GROMACS .gro file of C-alpha atoms in nm:
model
  383
    1MET     CA    1  -0.020  -0.019   0.013
    2THR     CA    2   0.132   0.350  -0.069
    3THR     CA    3  -0.020   0.698   0.013
    4GLU     CA    4   0.016   1.012  -0.210
    5PRO     CA    5   0.068   1.348   0.010
    6LYS     CA    6  -0.032   1.660  -0.230
    7LEU     CA    7   0.157   1.978  -0.224
    8LEU     CA    8  -0.032   2.214  -0.063
    9GLU     CA    9  -0.045   2.587  -0.128
   10ILE     CA   10   0.038   2.776   0.191
   11ASP     CA   11  -0.142   3.104   0.308
   12LEU     CA   12   0.211   3.291   0.300
   13ASP     CA   13   0.016   3.606   0.367
   14TYR     CA   14  -0.140   3.486   0.684
   15MET     CA   15   0.221   3.293   0.798
   16VAL     CA   16   0.415   3.583   0.788
   17ASP     CA   17   0.159   3.804   0.944
   18LEU     CA   18   0.125   3.508   1.248
   19MET     CA   19   0.495   3.546   1.257
   20VAL     CA   20   0.549   3.929   1.298
   21ARG     CA   21   0.276   3.901   1.550
   22LEU     CA   22   0.429   3.658   1.703
   23LEU     CA   23   0.764   3.803   1.732
   24GLU     CA   24   0.590   4.164   1.845
   25MET     CA   25   0.452   4.002   2.130
   26PRO     CA   26   0.738   3.917   2.430
   27SER     CA   27   0.709   3.546   2.567
   28PRO     CA   28   1.007   3.424   2.777
   29THR     CA   29   0.992   3.120   2.905
   30GLY     CA   30   0.791   3.175   3.260
   31ARG     CA   31   0.569   3.420   3.095
   32THR     CA   32   0.386   3.310   2.794
   33ASP     CA   33   0.029   3.338   2.885
   34GLU     CA   34  -0.052   3.602   2.667
   35ILE     CA   35   0.086   3.431   2.343
   36MET     CA   36  -0.096   3.162   2.451
   37ARG     CA   37  -0.422   3.318   2.490
   38LEU     CA   38  -0.366   3.454   2.117
   39LEU     CA   39  -0.255   3.172   1.943
   40GLY     CA   40  -0.601   2.945   2.145
   41GLU     CA   41  -0.773   3.251   1.955
   42GLU     CA   42  -0.597   3.191   1.584
   43VAL     CA   43  -0.727   2.806   1.647
   44GLU     CA   44  -1.017   2.887   1.737
   45ARG     CA   45  -1.049   3.107   1.366
   46LEU     CA   46  -0.875   2.790   1.205
   47GLY     CA   47  -1.249   2.583   1.303
   48LEU     CA   48  -1.015   2.331   1.509
   49PRO     CA   49  -1.106   2.263   1.839
   50VAL     CA   50  -0.841   2.401   2.149
   51GLU     CA   51  -0.754   2.364   2.500
   52LEU     CA   52  -0.467   2.516   2.750
   53THR     CA   53  -0.315   2.283   3.006
   54ARG     CA   54  -0.289   2.455   3.354
   55ARG     CA   55   0.053   2.586   3.281
   56GLY     CA   56  -0.072   2.690   2.937
   57VAL     CA   57   0.033   2.403   2.671
   58LEU     CA   58  -0.199   2.445   2.378
   59HIS     CA   59  -0.318   2.096   2.256
   60ALA     CA   60  -0.561   2.197   1.952
   61GLU     CA   61  -0.694   1.877   1.793
   62MET     CA   62  -0.766   1.754   1.316
   63THR     CA   63  -0.989   1.483   1.375
   64GLY     CA   64  -0.898   1.197   1.151
   65GLU     CA   65  -1.087   0.889   1.018
   66ARG     CA   66  -0.886   0.698   1.305
   67GLU     CA   67  -0.892   0.851   1.631
   68ASP     CA   68  -0.794   0.548   1.887
   69LEU     CA   69  -0.411   0.683   1.818
   70LYS     CA   70  -0.270   1.031   1.755
   71ARG     CA   71   0.041   1.178   1.571
   72VAL     CA   72   0.192   1.485   1.768
   73VAL     CA   73   0.316   1.806   1.580
   74VAL     CA   74   0.489   1.997   1.865
   75VAL     CA   75   0.667   2.325   1.838
   76HIS     CA   76   0.717   2.596   2.135
   77ALA     CA   77   0.603   2.959   2.172
   78ASP     CA   78   0.868   3.073   2.471
   79THR     CA   79   1.166   3.183   2.384
   80ILE     CA   80   1.517   3.320   2.556
   81GLY     CA   81   1.506   3.588   2.821
   82CYS     CA   82   1.573   3.782   3.112
   83MET     CA   83   1.518   3.775   3.478
   84VAL     CA   84   1.625   4.067   3.725
   85LYS     CA   85   1.861   3.907   3.952
   86ASP     CA   86   1.936   4.259   4.144
   87ILE     CA   87   1.900   4.683   4.197
   88LYS     CA   88   2.223   4.830   4.165
   89PRO     CA   89   2.332   5.135   4.355
   90ASN     CA   90   2.330   5.307   4.017
   91GLY     CA   91   1.990   5.288   3.903
   92ARG     CA   92   2.092   4.960   3.709
   93LEU     CA   93   1.947   4.649   3.674
   94ARG     CA   94   2.177   4.286   3.679
   95VAL     CA   95   2.011   4.040   3.550
   96VAL     CA   96   2.046   3.698   3.442
   97PRO     CA   97   1.920   3.482   3.159
   98ILE     CA   98   1.660   3.278   3.069
   99GLY     CA   99   1.746   2.957   2.873
  100THR     CA  100   2.082   2.978   2.650
  101TRP     CA  101   2.175   3.305   2.567
  102ALA     CA  102   2.493   3.469   2.546
  103ALA     CA  103   2.600   3.818   2.689
  104ARG     CA  104   2.775   3.845   2.348
  105PHE     CA  105   2.432   3.901   2.204
  106ALA     CA  106   2.226   4.091   2.468
  107GLU     CA  107   2.502   4.375   2.458
  108GLY     CA  108   2.308   4.667   2.335
  109ALA     CA  109   1.920   4.432   2.357
  110ARG     CA  110   1.640   4.675   2.364
  111VAL     CA  111   1.419   4.532   2.642
  112THR     CA  112   1.105   4.582   2.832
  113ILE     CA  113   1.059   4.515   3.208
  114PHE     CA  114   0.786   4.382   3.302
  115THR     CA  115   0.647   4.450   3.682
  116ASP     CA  116   0.393   4.246   3.850
  117GLU     CA  117   0.122   4.598   3.838
  118PRO     CA  118  -0.077   4.523   3.511
  119GLY     CA  119  -0.014   4.747   3.257
  120THR     CA  120   0.301   4.840   3.434
  121SER     CA  121   0.648   4.806   3.242
  122TYR     CA  122   0.992   4.992   3.120
  123THR     CA  123   1.188   4.958   2.839
  124GLY     CA  124   1.571   4.987   2.834
  125THR     CA  125   1.879   4.843   2.740
  126ILE     CA  126   2.140   4.574   2.811
  127LEU     CA  127   2.473   4.758   2.805
  128PRO     CA  128   2.828   4.626   2.906
  129LEU     CA  129   3.011   4.784   3.208
  130LYS     CA  130   3.226   4.987   3.014
  131SER     CA  131   3.002   5.100   2.754
  132SER     CA  132   3.158   5.480   2.687
  133GLY     CA  133   3.433   5.529   2.449
  134HIS     CA  134   3.491   5.852   2.549
  135ALA     CA  135   3.542   5.757   2.908
  136PHE     CA  136   3.718   5.415   2.874
  137ASP     CA  137   3.886   5.401   2.539
  138ILE     CA  138   4.021   5.079   2.449
  139GLU     CA  139   3.871   4.855   2.787
  140VAL     CA  140   3.529   4.901   2.604
  141ASP     CA  141   3.691   4.664   2.313
  142THR     CA  142   3.906   4.452   2.638
  143GLN     CA  143   3.678   4.379   2.881
  144PRO     CA  144   3.542   4.054   2.929
  145VAL     CA  145   3.218   3.911   2.768
  146ALA     CA  146   2.993   3.786   3.031
  147TRP     CA  147   2.662   3.848   3.247
  148ASP     CA  148   2.811   4.002   3.507
  149ASN     CA  149   2.991   4.230   3.305
  150VAL     CA  150   2.629   4.389   3.176
  151GLU     CA  151   2.338   4.558   3.347
  152VAL     CA  152   1.997   4.680   3.243
  153ARG     CA  153   2.009   5.084   3.192
  154ILE     CA  154   1.657   5.150   3.259
  155ASP     CA  155   1.433   5.467   3.034
  156GLU     CA  156   1.376   5.670   3.304
  157ARG     CA  157   1.486   5.902   3.584
  158VAL     CA  158   1.676   5.681   3.819
  159GLU     CA  159   1.977   5.691   4.028
  160GLY     CA  160   1.976   5.484   4.314
  161VAL     CA  161   1.811   5.141   4.447
  162GLU     CA  162   1.484   5.321   4.600
  163ASP     CA  163   1.391   5.521   4.281
  164VAL     CA  164   1.402   5.204   4.082
  165ARG     CA  165   1.189   4.994   4.317
  166ALA     CA  166   0.961   5.290   4.307
  167LEU     CA  167   0.859   5.213   3.965
  168GLY     CA  168   0.754   4.891   4.130
  169ILE     CA  169   1.047   4.697   3.958
  170GLN     CA  170   1.117   4.377   4.216
  171ILE     CA  171   1.381   4.081   4.169
  172GLY     CA  172   1.234   3.817   3.984
  173ASP     CA  173   1.072   4.047   3.709
  174PHE     CA  174   1.107   3.949   3.338
  175VAL     CA  175   1.306   4.140   3.094
  176ALA     CA  176   1.234   4.052   2.730
  177PRO     CA  177   1.456   4.130   2.459
  178HIS     CA  178   1.272   4.326   2.162
  179ALA     CA  179   1.212   4.063   1.824
  180LEU     CA  180   1.316   4.387   1.601
  181PRO     CA  181   1.182   4.184   1.303
  182TYR     CA  182   1.263   4.258   0.986
  183ILE     CA  183   1.192   4.146   0.605
  184SER     CA  184   1.428   4.206   0.359
  185ASP     CA  185   1.281   4.218  -0.019
  186SER     CA  186   1.479   3.962  -0.089
  187GLY     CA  187   1.270   3.728   0.150
  188PHE     CA  188   1.511   3.693   0.461
  189ILE     CA  189   1.342   3.740   0.797
  190ASN     CA  190   1.593   3.912   1.022
  191ALA     CA  191   1.475   3.870   1.410
  192ARG     CA  192   1.573   3.723   1.707
  193HIS     CA  193   1.321   3.481   1.860
  194LEU     CA  194   1.237   3.332   1.527
  195ASP     CA  195   1.337   3.044   1.713
  196ASN     CA  196   1.003   2.941   1.777
  197LYS     CA  197   0.765   3.158   1.644
  198ALA     CA  198   0.903   3.101   1.225
  199GLY     CA  199   0.764   2.751   1.376
  200VAL     CA  200   0.497   2.793   1.537
  201ALA     CA  201   0.384   3.035   1.211
  202ALA     CA  202   0.485   2.710   0.969
  203ALA     CA  203   0.270   2.486   1.205
  204MET     CA  204  -0.043   2.687   1.213
  205ALA     CA  205  -0.007   2.762   0.825
  206ALA     CA  206  -0.007   2.418   0.728
  207PHE     CA  207  -0.332   2.272   0.968
  208LYS     CA  208  -0.480   2.603   0.794
  209ALA     CA  209  -0.433   2.451   0.442
  210VAL     CA  210  -0.511   2.093   0.537
  211LYS     CA  211  -0.809   2.215   0.727
  212GLU     CA  212  -0.918   2.446   0.418
  213SER     CA  213  -0.814   2.200   0.143
  214GLY     CA  214  -1.032   1.930   0.217
  215LEU     CA  215  -0.832   1.647   0.227
  216PRO     CA  216  -0.910   1.313   0.397
  217VAL     CA  217  -0.691   1.307   0.737
  218PRO     CA  218  -0.585   0.924   0.828
  219VAL     CA  219  -0.507   1.037   1.170
  220THR     CA  220  -0.587   1.236   1.441
  221ALA     CA  221  -0.328   1.514   1.459
  222THR     CA  222  -0.251   1.715   1.723
  223LEU     CA  223  -0.079   2.041   1.711
  224VAL     CA  224   0.081   2.114   2.074
  225CYS     CA  225   0.273   2.409   2.133
  226THR     CA  226   0.474   2.445   2.458
  227VAL     CA  227   0.588   2.697   2.683
  228ALA     CA  228   0.943   2.618   2.821
  229GLU     CA  229   1.124   2.432   2.611
  230GLU     CA  230   1.395   2.667   2.613
  231VAL     CA  231   1.449   2.567   3.050
  232GLY     CA  232   1.469   2.206   2.876
  233LEU     CA  233   1.088   2.069   2.987
  234GLY     CA  234   0.986   2.109   2.637
  235ALA     CA  235   0.637   1.872   2.522
  236THR     CA  236   0.616   1.664   2.898
  237ASN     CA  237   0.262   1.602   2.866
  238LEU     CA  238   0.232   1.326   2.565
  239GLY     CA  239  -0.007   1.076   2.613
  240PRO     CA  240   0.016   0.615   2.582
  241ASP     CA  241  -0.205   0.754   2.253
  242VAL     CA  242   0.062   0.929   2.083
  243ALA     CA  243   0.254   0.736   1.802
  244GLU     CA  244   0.476   0.987   1.620
  245THR     CA  245   0.574   1.317   1.734
  246LEU     CA  246   0.715   1.599   1.454
  247SER     CA  247   0.888   1.831   1.619
  248ILE     CA  248   0.946   2.161   1.459
  249ASP     CA  249   1.227   2.406   1.586
  250ALA     CA  250   1.509   2.618   1.442
  251ALA     CA  251   1.789   2.451   1.275
  252VAL     CA  252   2.147   2.548   1.269
  253VAL     CA  253   2.307   2.718   1.027
  254ALA     CA  254   2.644   2.768   1.087
  255PRO     CA  255   2.998   2.666   0.956
  256GLY     CA  256   3.022   2.279   0.990
  257GLN     CA  257   2.671   2.272   0.980
  258HIS     CA  258   2.450   2.141   0.661
  259SER     CA  259   2.125   2.326   0.730
  260ARG     CA  260   2.034   2.615   0.491
  261GLU     CA  261   1.759   2.888   0.534
  262ASP     CA  262   1.594   2.786   0.243
  263THR     CA  263   1.497   2.478   0.330
  264VAL     CA  264   1.359   2.183   0.513
  265ASN     CA  265   1.619   2.046   0.733
  266ILE     CA  266   1.585   1.698   0.866
  267ALA     CA  267   1.781   1.660   1.179
  268MET     CA  268   1.907   1.297   1.223
  269HIS     CA  269   2.036   1.374   1.533
  270ASP     CA  270   2.084   1.592   1.802
  271MET     CA  271   2.295   1.589   2.190
  272SER     CA  272   1.976   1.330   2.319
  273GLY     CA  273   2.084   1.136   2.044
  274PRO     CA  274   1.932   0.986   1.705
  275PHE     CA  275   1.594   1.055   1.579
  276ASP     CA  276   1.371   0.751   1.496
  277TYR     CA  277   1.513   0.578   1.191
  278HIS     CA  278   1.211   0.513   0.990
  279LEU     CA  279   1.029   0.857   1.083
  280THR     CA  280   1.306   1.046   0.975
  281ARG     CA  281   1.335   0.855   0.627
  282ARG     CA  282   0.968   0.905   0.579
  283MET     CA  283   1.070   1.303   0.576
  284ASP     CA  284   1.325   1.236   0.379
  285ALA     CA  285   1.103   1.047   0.118
  286MET     CA  286   0.820   1.294   0.157
  287CYS     CA  287   1.053   1.594   0.076
  288ARG     CA  288   1.164   1.401  -0.252
  289HIS     CA  289   0.782   1.297  -0.340
  290LEU     CA  290   0.654   1.653  -0.279
  291GLY     CA  291   0.982   1.854  -0.460
  292ILE     CA  292   1.083   2.021  -0.111
  293PRO     CA  293   1.422   2.097  -0.150
  294TYR     CA  294   1.585   1.953   0.180
  295GLN     CA  295   1.899   1.894   0.353
  296ARG     CA  296   2.019   1.651   0.626
  297ASP     CA  297   2.206   1.763   0.986
  298LEU     CA  298   2.303   1.742   1.267
  299PHE     CA  299   2.291   1.923   1.542
  300THR     CA  300   2.596   1.864   1.830
  301PHE     CA  301   2.452   2.175   2.101
  302TYR     CA  302   2.126   2.138   2.042
  303ARG     CA  303   1.806   2.005   2.221
  304SER     CA  304   1.442   2.030   2.137
  305ASP     CA  305   1.090   1.980   2.241
  306ILE     CA  306   1.061   1.557   2.186
  307ALA     CA  307   1.378   1.529   2.404
  308ALA     CA  308   1.171   1.586   2.684
  309ALA     CA  309   0.883   1.403   2.614
  310LEU     CA  310   1.167   1.111   2.510
  311GLU     CA  311   1.299   1.161   2.898
  312ALA     CA  312   0.943   1.121   3.045
  313GLY     CA  313   0.916   0.760   2.905
  314THR     CA  314   0.674   0.868   2.655
  315GLU     CA  315   0.709   0.546   2.379
  316MET     CA  316   0.684   0.675   2.004
  317ARG     CA  317   0.861   0.738   1.742
  318ALA     CA  318   1.039   1.084   1.704
  319ALA     CA  319   1.137   1.339   1.440
  320LEU     CA  320   1.250   1.687   1.379
  321ILE     CA  321   1.267   1.928   1.124
  322GLY     CA  322   1.409   2.313   1.117
  323PHE     CA  323   1.414   2.583   0.899
  324GLY     CA  324   1.765   2.706   0.847
  325THR     CA  325   1.848   2.993   1.107
  326ASP     CA  326   2.155   3.183   1.144
  327ALA     CA  327   2.320   3.294   1.410
  328SER     CA  328   2.058   3.118   1.649
  329HIS     CA  329   1.981   3.269   1.974
  330GLY     CA  330   2.159   3.590   1.874
  331TRP     CA  331   2.060   3.854   1.572
  332GLU     CA  332   1.857   3.516   1.368
  333ARG     CA  333   1.777   3.510   1.006
  334THR     CA  334   1.604   3.283   0.816
  335HIS     CA  335   1.411   3.267   0.482
  336ILE     CA  336   1.042   3.305   0.372
  337ASP     CA  337   1.080   2.992   0.132
  338GLY     CA  338   1.247   2.780   0.389
  339VAL     CA  339   0.942   2.843   0.631
  340GLU     CA  340   0.720   2.784   0.350
  341ARG     CA  341   0.866   2.470   0.297
  342ILE     CA  342   0.843   2.383   0.670
  343ALA     CA  343   0.505   2.433   0.626
  344GLN     CA  344   0.424   2.250   0.303
  345LEU     CA  345   0.605   1.889   0.464
  346VAL     CA  346   0.391   1.927   0.738
  347ALA     CA  347   0.090   1.920   0.531
  348GLY     CA  348   0.203   1.686   0.333
  349TYR     CA  349   0.255   1.429   0.656
  350LEU     CA  350  -0.082   1.534   0.791
  351GLN     CA  351  -0.223   1.333   0.516
  352VAL     CA  352  -0.019   1.029   0.528
  353PRO     CA  353  -0.123   0.749   0.779
  354PHE     CA  354   0.096   0.565   1.001
  355ILE     CA  355   0.406   0.359   0.837
  356PHE     CA  356   0.370   0.059   1.033
  357ALA     CA  357   0.016  -0.112   1.163
  358HIS     CA  358   0.275  -0.210   1.436
  359ASP     CA  359   0.222   0.108   1.573
  360ALA     CA  360  -0.103   0.060   1.666
  361GLU     CA  361  -0.012  -0.059   2.011
  362PRO     CA  362   0.345  -0.005   2.227
  363VAL     CA  363   0.408  -0.362   2.227
  364GLY     CA  364   0.336  -0.633   1.999
  365PRO     CA  365   0.478  -0.971   1.884
  366VAL     CA  366   0.797  -0.995   1.762
  367GLU     CA  367   0.669  -1.109   1.388
  368THR     CA  368   0.519  -0.759   1.367
  369PHE     CA  369   0.853  -0.572   1.406
  370PRO     CA  370   0.979  -0.419   1.140
  371GLU     CA  371   1.294  -0.464   1.024
  372GLN     CA  372   1.605  -0.218   0.992
  373GLU     CA  373   1.646  -0.160   0.641
  374GLN     CA  374   1.280  -0.222   0.559
  375GLU     CA  375   1.237   0.031   0.283
  376VAL     CA  376   1.000   0.299   0.457
  377GLY     CA  377   0.922   0.616   0.232
  378LEU     CA  378   0.612   0.614   0.132
  379LYS     CA  379   0.514   0.296   0.189
  380VAL     CA  380   0.268   0.159   0.438
  381ASP     CA  381   0.286  -0.146   0.622
  382PRO     CA  382  -0.051  -0.321   0.527
  383SER     CA  383  -0.103  -0.544   0.807
   0.00000   0.00000   0.00000
């Protein structure tokens, strides 16, 4: 038995508009309620039932012909950011990073400081301790790059600790770097936090394309949008009825890597180990079938939503695809073509059944288990 997914047209205006709206809404890990409400409303507009867990993880379901088992497409809406560690005697803020963020990329960042008072926030800039060339000369260039050597300058009249406290700023307040999205005429998207708001937009555009196509969906698919991937929690709440999970995230564009900004990038391995042999090769075969340009790559200093799910003991096949991202966790850049192609691949994936009938149960007899060298491609085990 074979299945022939169709290459669906992606609503680029919708995808790009949603991506920019997400980028302009701060969502550092730990402060994601606002963005999850936005996403919940967007999913409802697509006509899909949606639920939010008590922590704010979104589950949106597209019912398929087979409802006893599910596949999951997982993305994360949280980003890197900062938290106030101390209010300094000079009226500036010492901060620590949320997630893996280099102080080198924090220098010069425009930020918003969120207080506990609803509607009250302040802007500022993260600066090196020695930031005036006229005062420090070459010491501006020779001071070490580290979080202990930067501080937040608040855009308010503050000269000491009490002035800052009078604003309502406290220890533990969130500090969110501005994304500053810019799309060039050539299609390059420049912004902080493309990881993973470009991925969220691609996933939403894929579900929209399949929903509007009217094509049959063989397997119930759940879009899961998590809120703590940047600190390693990721997709920790998947149930035993999930047989496959496809994660969408940023792929690493850098010397020594094979990922590109304008293609789909299939991760074969990350720091949590190899991804599922058969599901990754199905992604490969599907790209070839649909005519989607793609690369295969391995990521050394990288983990995604599905690492947390696998570590939690979820018995599932797992694969990861990514939009190529240059300068990840810094001044990131990708290309509209790459994000669109991710959406096209996900839309194709939603059209196909599971690879193996064996996957209907978490355990089964030896004779139904697939052979390592069994060709997967777009073939489906009919047994």
